[in-house]
Coordinates of N, CA and C in Angstrom, one line a residue:
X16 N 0.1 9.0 11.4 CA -0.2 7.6 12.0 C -0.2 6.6 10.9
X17 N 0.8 5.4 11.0 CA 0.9 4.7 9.9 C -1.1 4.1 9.8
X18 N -0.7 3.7 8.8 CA -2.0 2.9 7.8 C -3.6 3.4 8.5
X19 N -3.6 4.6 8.7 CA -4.8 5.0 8.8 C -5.1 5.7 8.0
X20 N -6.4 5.5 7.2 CA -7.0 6.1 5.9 C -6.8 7.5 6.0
X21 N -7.0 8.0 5.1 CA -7.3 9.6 4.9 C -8.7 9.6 4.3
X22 N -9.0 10.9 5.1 CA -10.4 11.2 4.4 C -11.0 11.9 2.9
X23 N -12.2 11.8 2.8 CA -12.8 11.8 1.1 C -12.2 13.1 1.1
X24 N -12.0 13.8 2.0 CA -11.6 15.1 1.2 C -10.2 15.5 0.8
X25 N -9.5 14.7 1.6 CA -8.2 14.8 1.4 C -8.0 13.8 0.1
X26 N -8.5 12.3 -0.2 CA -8.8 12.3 -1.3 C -8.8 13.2 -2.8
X27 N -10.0 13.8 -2.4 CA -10.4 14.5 -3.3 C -9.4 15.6 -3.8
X28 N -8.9 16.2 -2.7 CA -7.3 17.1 -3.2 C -6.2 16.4 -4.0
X29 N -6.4 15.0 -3.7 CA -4.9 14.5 -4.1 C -5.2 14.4 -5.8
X30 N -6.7 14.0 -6.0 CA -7.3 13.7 -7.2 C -6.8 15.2 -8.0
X31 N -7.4 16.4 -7.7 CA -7.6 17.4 -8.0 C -6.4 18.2 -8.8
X32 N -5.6 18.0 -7.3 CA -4.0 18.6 -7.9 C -3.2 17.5 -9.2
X33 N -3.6 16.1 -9.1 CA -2.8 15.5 -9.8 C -3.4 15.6 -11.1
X34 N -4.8 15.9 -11.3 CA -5.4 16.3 -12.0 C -5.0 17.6 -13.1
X35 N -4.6 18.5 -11.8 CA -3.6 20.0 -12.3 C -2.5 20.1 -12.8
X36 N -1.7 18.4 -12.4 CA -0.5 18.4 -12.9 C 0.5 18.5 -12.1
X37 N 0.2 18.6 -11.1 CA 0.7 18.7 -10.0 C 1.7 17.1 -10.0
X38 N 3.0 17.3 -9.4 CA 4.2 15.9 -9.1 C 3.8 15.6 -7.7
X39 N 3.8 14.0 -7.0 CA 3.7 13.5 -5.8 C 4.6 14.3 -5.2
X40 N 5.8 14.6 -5.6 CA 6.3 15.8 -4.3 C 5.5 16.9 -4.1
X41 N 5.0 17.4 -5.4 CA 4.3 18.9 -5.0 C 3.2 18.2 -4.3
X42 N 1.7 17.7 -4.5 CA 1.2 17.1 -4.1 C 1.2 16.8 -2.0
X43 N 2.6 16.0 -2.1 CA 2.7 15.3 -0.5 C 3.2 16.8 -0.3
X44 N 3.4 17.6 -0.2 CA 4.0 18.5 0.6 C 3.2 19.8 0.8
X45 N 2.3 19.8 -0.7 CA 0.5 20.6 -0.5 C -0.1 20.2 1.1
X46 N -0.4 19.1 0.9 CA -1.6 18.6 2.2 C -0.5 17.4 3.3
X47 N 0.6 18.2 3.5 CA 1.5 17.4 4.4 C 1.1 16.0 4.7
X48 N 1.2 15.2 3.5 CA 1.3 13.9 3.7 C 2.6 13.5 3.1
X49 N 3.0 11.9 3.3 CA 4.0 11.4 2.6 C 3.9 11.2 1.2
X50 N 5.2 11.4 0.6 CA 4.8 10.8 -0.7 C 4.6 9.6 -0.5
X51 N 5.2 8.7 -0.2 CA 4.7 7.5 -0.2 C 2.7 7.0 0.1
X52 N 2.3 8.0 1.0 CA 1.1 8.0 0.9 C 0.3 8.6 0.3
X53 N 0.8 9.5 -1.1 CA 0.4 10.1 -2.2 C 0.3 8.6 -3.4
X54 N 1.3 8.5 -2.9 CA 2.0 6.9 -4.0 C 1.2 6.5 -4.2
X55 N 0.9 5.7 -2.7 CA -0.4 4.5 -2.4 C -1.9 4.9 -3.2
X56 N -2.4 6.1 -3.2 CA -3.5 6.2 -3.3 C -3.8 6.7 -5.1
X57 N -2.5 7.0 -5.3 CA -2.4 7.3 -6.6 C -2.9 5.7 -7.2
X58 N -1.9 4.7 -7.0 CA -1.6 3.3 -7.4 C -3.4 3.2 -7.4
X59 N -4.3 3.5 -6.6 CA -5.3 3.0 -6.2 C -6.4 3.7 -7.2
X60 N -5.9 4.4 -7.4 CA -6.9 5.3 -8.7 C -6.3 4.8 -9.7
X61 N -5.0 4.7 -10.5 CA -4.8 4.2 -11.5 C -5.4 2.6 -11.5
X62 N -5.5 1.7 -10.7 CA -5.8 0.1 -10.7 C -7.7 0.4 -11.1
X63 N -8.1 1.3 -10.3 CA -9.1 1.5 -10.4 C -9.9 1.9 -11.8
X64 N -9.2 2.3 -12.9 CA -9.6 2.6 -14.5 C -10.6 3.9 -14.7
X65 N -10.6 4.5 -13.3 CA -11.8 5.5 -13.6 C -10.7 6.9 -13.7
X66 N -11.4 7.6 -14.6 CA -10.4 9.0 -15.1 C -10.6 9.5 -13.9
X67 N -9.5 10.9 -13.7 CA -9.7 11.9 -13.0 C -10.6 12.4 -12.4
X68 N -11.2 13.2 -13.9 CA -12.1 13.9 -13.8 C -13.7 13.1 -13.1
X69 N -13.9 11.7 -13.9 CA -15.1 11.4 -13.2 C -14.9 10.9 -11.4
X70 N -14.0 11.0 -11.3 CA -13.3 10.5 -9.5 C -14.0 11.7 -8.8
X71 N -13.2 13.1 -9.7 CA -13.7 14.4 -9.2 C -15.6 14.1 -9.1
X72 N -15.6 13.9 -9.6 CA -17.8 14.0 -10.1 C -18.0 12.8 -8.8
X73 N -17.6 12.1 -8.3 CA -18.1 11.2 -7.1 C -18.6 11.8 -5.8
X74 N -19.9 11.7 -5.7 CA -20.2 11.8 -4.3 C -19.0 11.5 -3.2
X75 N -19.2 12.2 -2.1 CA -18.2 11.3 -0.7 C -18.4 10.0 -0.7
X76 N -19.6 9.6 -0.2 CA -19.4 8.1 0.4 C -18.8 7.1 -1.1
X77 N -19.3 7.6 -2.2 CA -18.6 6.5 -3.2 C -16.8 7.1 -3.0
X78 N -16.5 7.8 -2.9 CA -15.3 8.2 -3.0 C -14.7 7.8 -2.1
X79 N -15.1 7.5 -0.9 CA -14.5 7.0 0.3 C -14.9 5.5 0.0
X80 N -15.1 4.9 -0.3 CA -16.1 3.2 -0.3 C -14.8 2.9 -1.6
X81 N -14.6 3.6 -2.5 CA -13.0 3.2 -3.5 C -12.4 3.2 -3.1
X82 N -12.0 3.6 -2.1 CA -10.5 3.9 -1.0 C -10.3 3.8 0.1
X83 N -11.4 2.8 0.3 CA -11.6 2.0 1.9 C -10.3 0.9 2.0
X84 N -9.3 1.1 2.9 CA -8.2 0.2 2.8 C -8.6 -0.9 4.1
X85 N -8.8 -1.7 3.9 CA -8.7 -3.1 5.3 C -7.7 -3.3 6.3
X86 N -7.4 -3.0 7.3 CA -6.4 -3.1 7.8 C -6.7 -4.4 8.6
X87 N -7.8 -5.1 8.1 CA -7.5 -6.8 8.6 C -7.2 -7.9 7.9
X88 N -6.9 -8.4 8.3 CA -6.3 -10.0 7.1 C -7.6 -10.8 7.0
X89 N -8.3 -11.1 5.7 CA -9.2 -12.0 5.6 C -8.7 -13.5 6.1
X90 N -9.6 -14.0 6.8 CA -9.3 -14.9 7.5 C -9.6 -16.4 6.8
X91 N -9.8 -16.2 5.3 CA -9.4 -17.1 4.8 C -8.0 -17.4 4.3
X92 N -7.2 -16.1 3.6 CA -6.0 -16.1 3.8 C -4.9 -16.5 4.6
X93 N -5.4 -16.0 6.4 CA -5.0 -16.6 7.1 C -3.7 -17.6 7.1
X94 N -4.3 -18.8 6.9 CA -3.5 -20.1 6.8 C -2.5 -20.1 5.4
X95 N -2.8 -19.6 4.4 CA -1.6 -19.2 3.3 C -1.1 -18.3 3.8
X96 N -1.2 -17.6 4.1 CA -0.2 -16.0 4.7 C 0.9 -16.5 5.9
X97 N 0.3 -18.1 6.5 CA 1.3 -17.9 7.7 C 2.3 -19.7 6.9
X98 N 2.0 -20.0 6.0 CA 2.4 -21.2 5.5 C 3.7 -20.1 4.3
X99 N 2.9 -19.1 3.6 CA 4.0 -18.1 3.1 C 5.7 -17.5 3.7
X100 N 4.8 -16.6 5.3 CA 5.8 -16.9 6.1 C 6.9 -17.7 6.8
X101 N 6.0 -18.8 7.0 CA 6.8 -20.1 7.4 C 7.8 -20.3 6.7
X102 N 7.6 -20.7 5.2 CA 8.7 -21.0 4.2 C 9.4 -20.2 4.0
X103 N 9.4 -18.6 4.1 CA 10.3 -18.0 3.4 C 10.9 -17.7 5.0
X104 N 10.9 -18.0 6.0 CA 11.6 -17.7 7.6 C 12.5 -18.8 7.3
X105 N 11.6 -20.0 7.1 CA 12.4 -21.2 6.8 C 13.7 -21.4 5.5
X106 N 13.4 -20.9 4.3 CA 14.6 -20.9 3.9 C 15.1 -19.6 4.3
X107 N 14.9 -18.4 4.6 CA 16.4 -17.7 4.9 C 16.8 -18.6 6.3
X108 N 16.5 -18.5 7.3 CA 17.5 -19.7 7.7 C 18.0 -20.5 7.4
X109 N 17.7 -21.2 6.2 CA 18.7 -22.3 5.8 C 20.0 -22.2 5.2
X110 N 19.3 -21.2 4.4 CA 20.0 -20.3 3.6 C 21.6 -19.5 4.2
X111 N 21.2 -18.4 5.7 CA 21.9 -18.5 6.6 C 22.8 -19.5 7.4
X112 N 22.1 -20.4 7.9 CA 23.0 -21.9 8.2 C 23.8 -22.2 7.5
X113 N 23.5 -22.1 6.3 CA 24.5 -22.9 5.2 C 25.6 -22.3 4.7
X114 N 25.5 -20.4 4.4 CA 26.5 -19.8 4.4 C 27.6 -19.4 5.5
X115 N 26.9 -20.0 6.9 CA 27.9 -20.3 8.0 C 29.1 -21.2 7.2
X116 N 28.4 -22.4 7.5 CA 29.3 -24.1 7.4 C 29.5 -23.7 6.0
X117 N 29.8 -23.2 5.0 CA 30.5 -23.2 3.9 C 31.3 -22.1 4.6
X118 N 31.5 -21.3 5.2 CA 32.2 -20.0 6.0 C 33.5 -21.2 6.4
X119 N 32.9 -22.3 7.4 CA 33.8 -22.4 8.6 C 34.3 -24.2 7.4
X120 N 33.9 -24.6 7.0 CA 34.6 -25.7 5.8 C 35.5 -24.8 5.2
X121 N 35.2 -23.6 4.5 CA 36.4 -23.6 3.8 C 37.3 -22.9 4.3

């Protein structure tokens, strides 16, 4: 199921193995997940500055509470996120339009 978390314990494997040396292929194909969702959680431990080993030493709920992903838009964002979209919808169409009419001018 896209963007739904995995649990502390599957976590905790992904820590463990990469810990062992284990490659995001061996890894995603250990606990049949994607590499790309090996990726993501890797990225999340490395941003995070905490070694391996003390990740391993974490209680569940702190280990889960580091790797709690949001799947809502802060709603202060909101209005940048949709002024972001706007402009970049807005130039590739223009962008589009214009490599028409240089299409059909020349």
């Amino acid at each position: 199921m896209a963007n739904k978390s995995i649990g502390s314990i599957m976590i905790r494997e992904i820590i463990r193995m990469k810990a062992n040396g284990l490659s995001n292929s061996q890894i995603s194909k250990s606990i049949e997940k994607s590499r790309t969702t090996i990726v993501k959680y890797l990225g999340v431990i490395e941003t995070s500055g905490i070694c391996l080993k003390e990740l391993l030493e974490l209680k569940e709920n702190d280990l889960s509470e580091l790797f709690e992903v949001s799947n809502e838009l802060n709603p202060a964002n909101r209005e940048q996120i949709h002024k972001d979209l706007y402009g970049l919808f807005y130039f590739n169409n223009h962008k589009r339009l214009l490599s028409e009419r240089i299409l059909i001018v020349v």
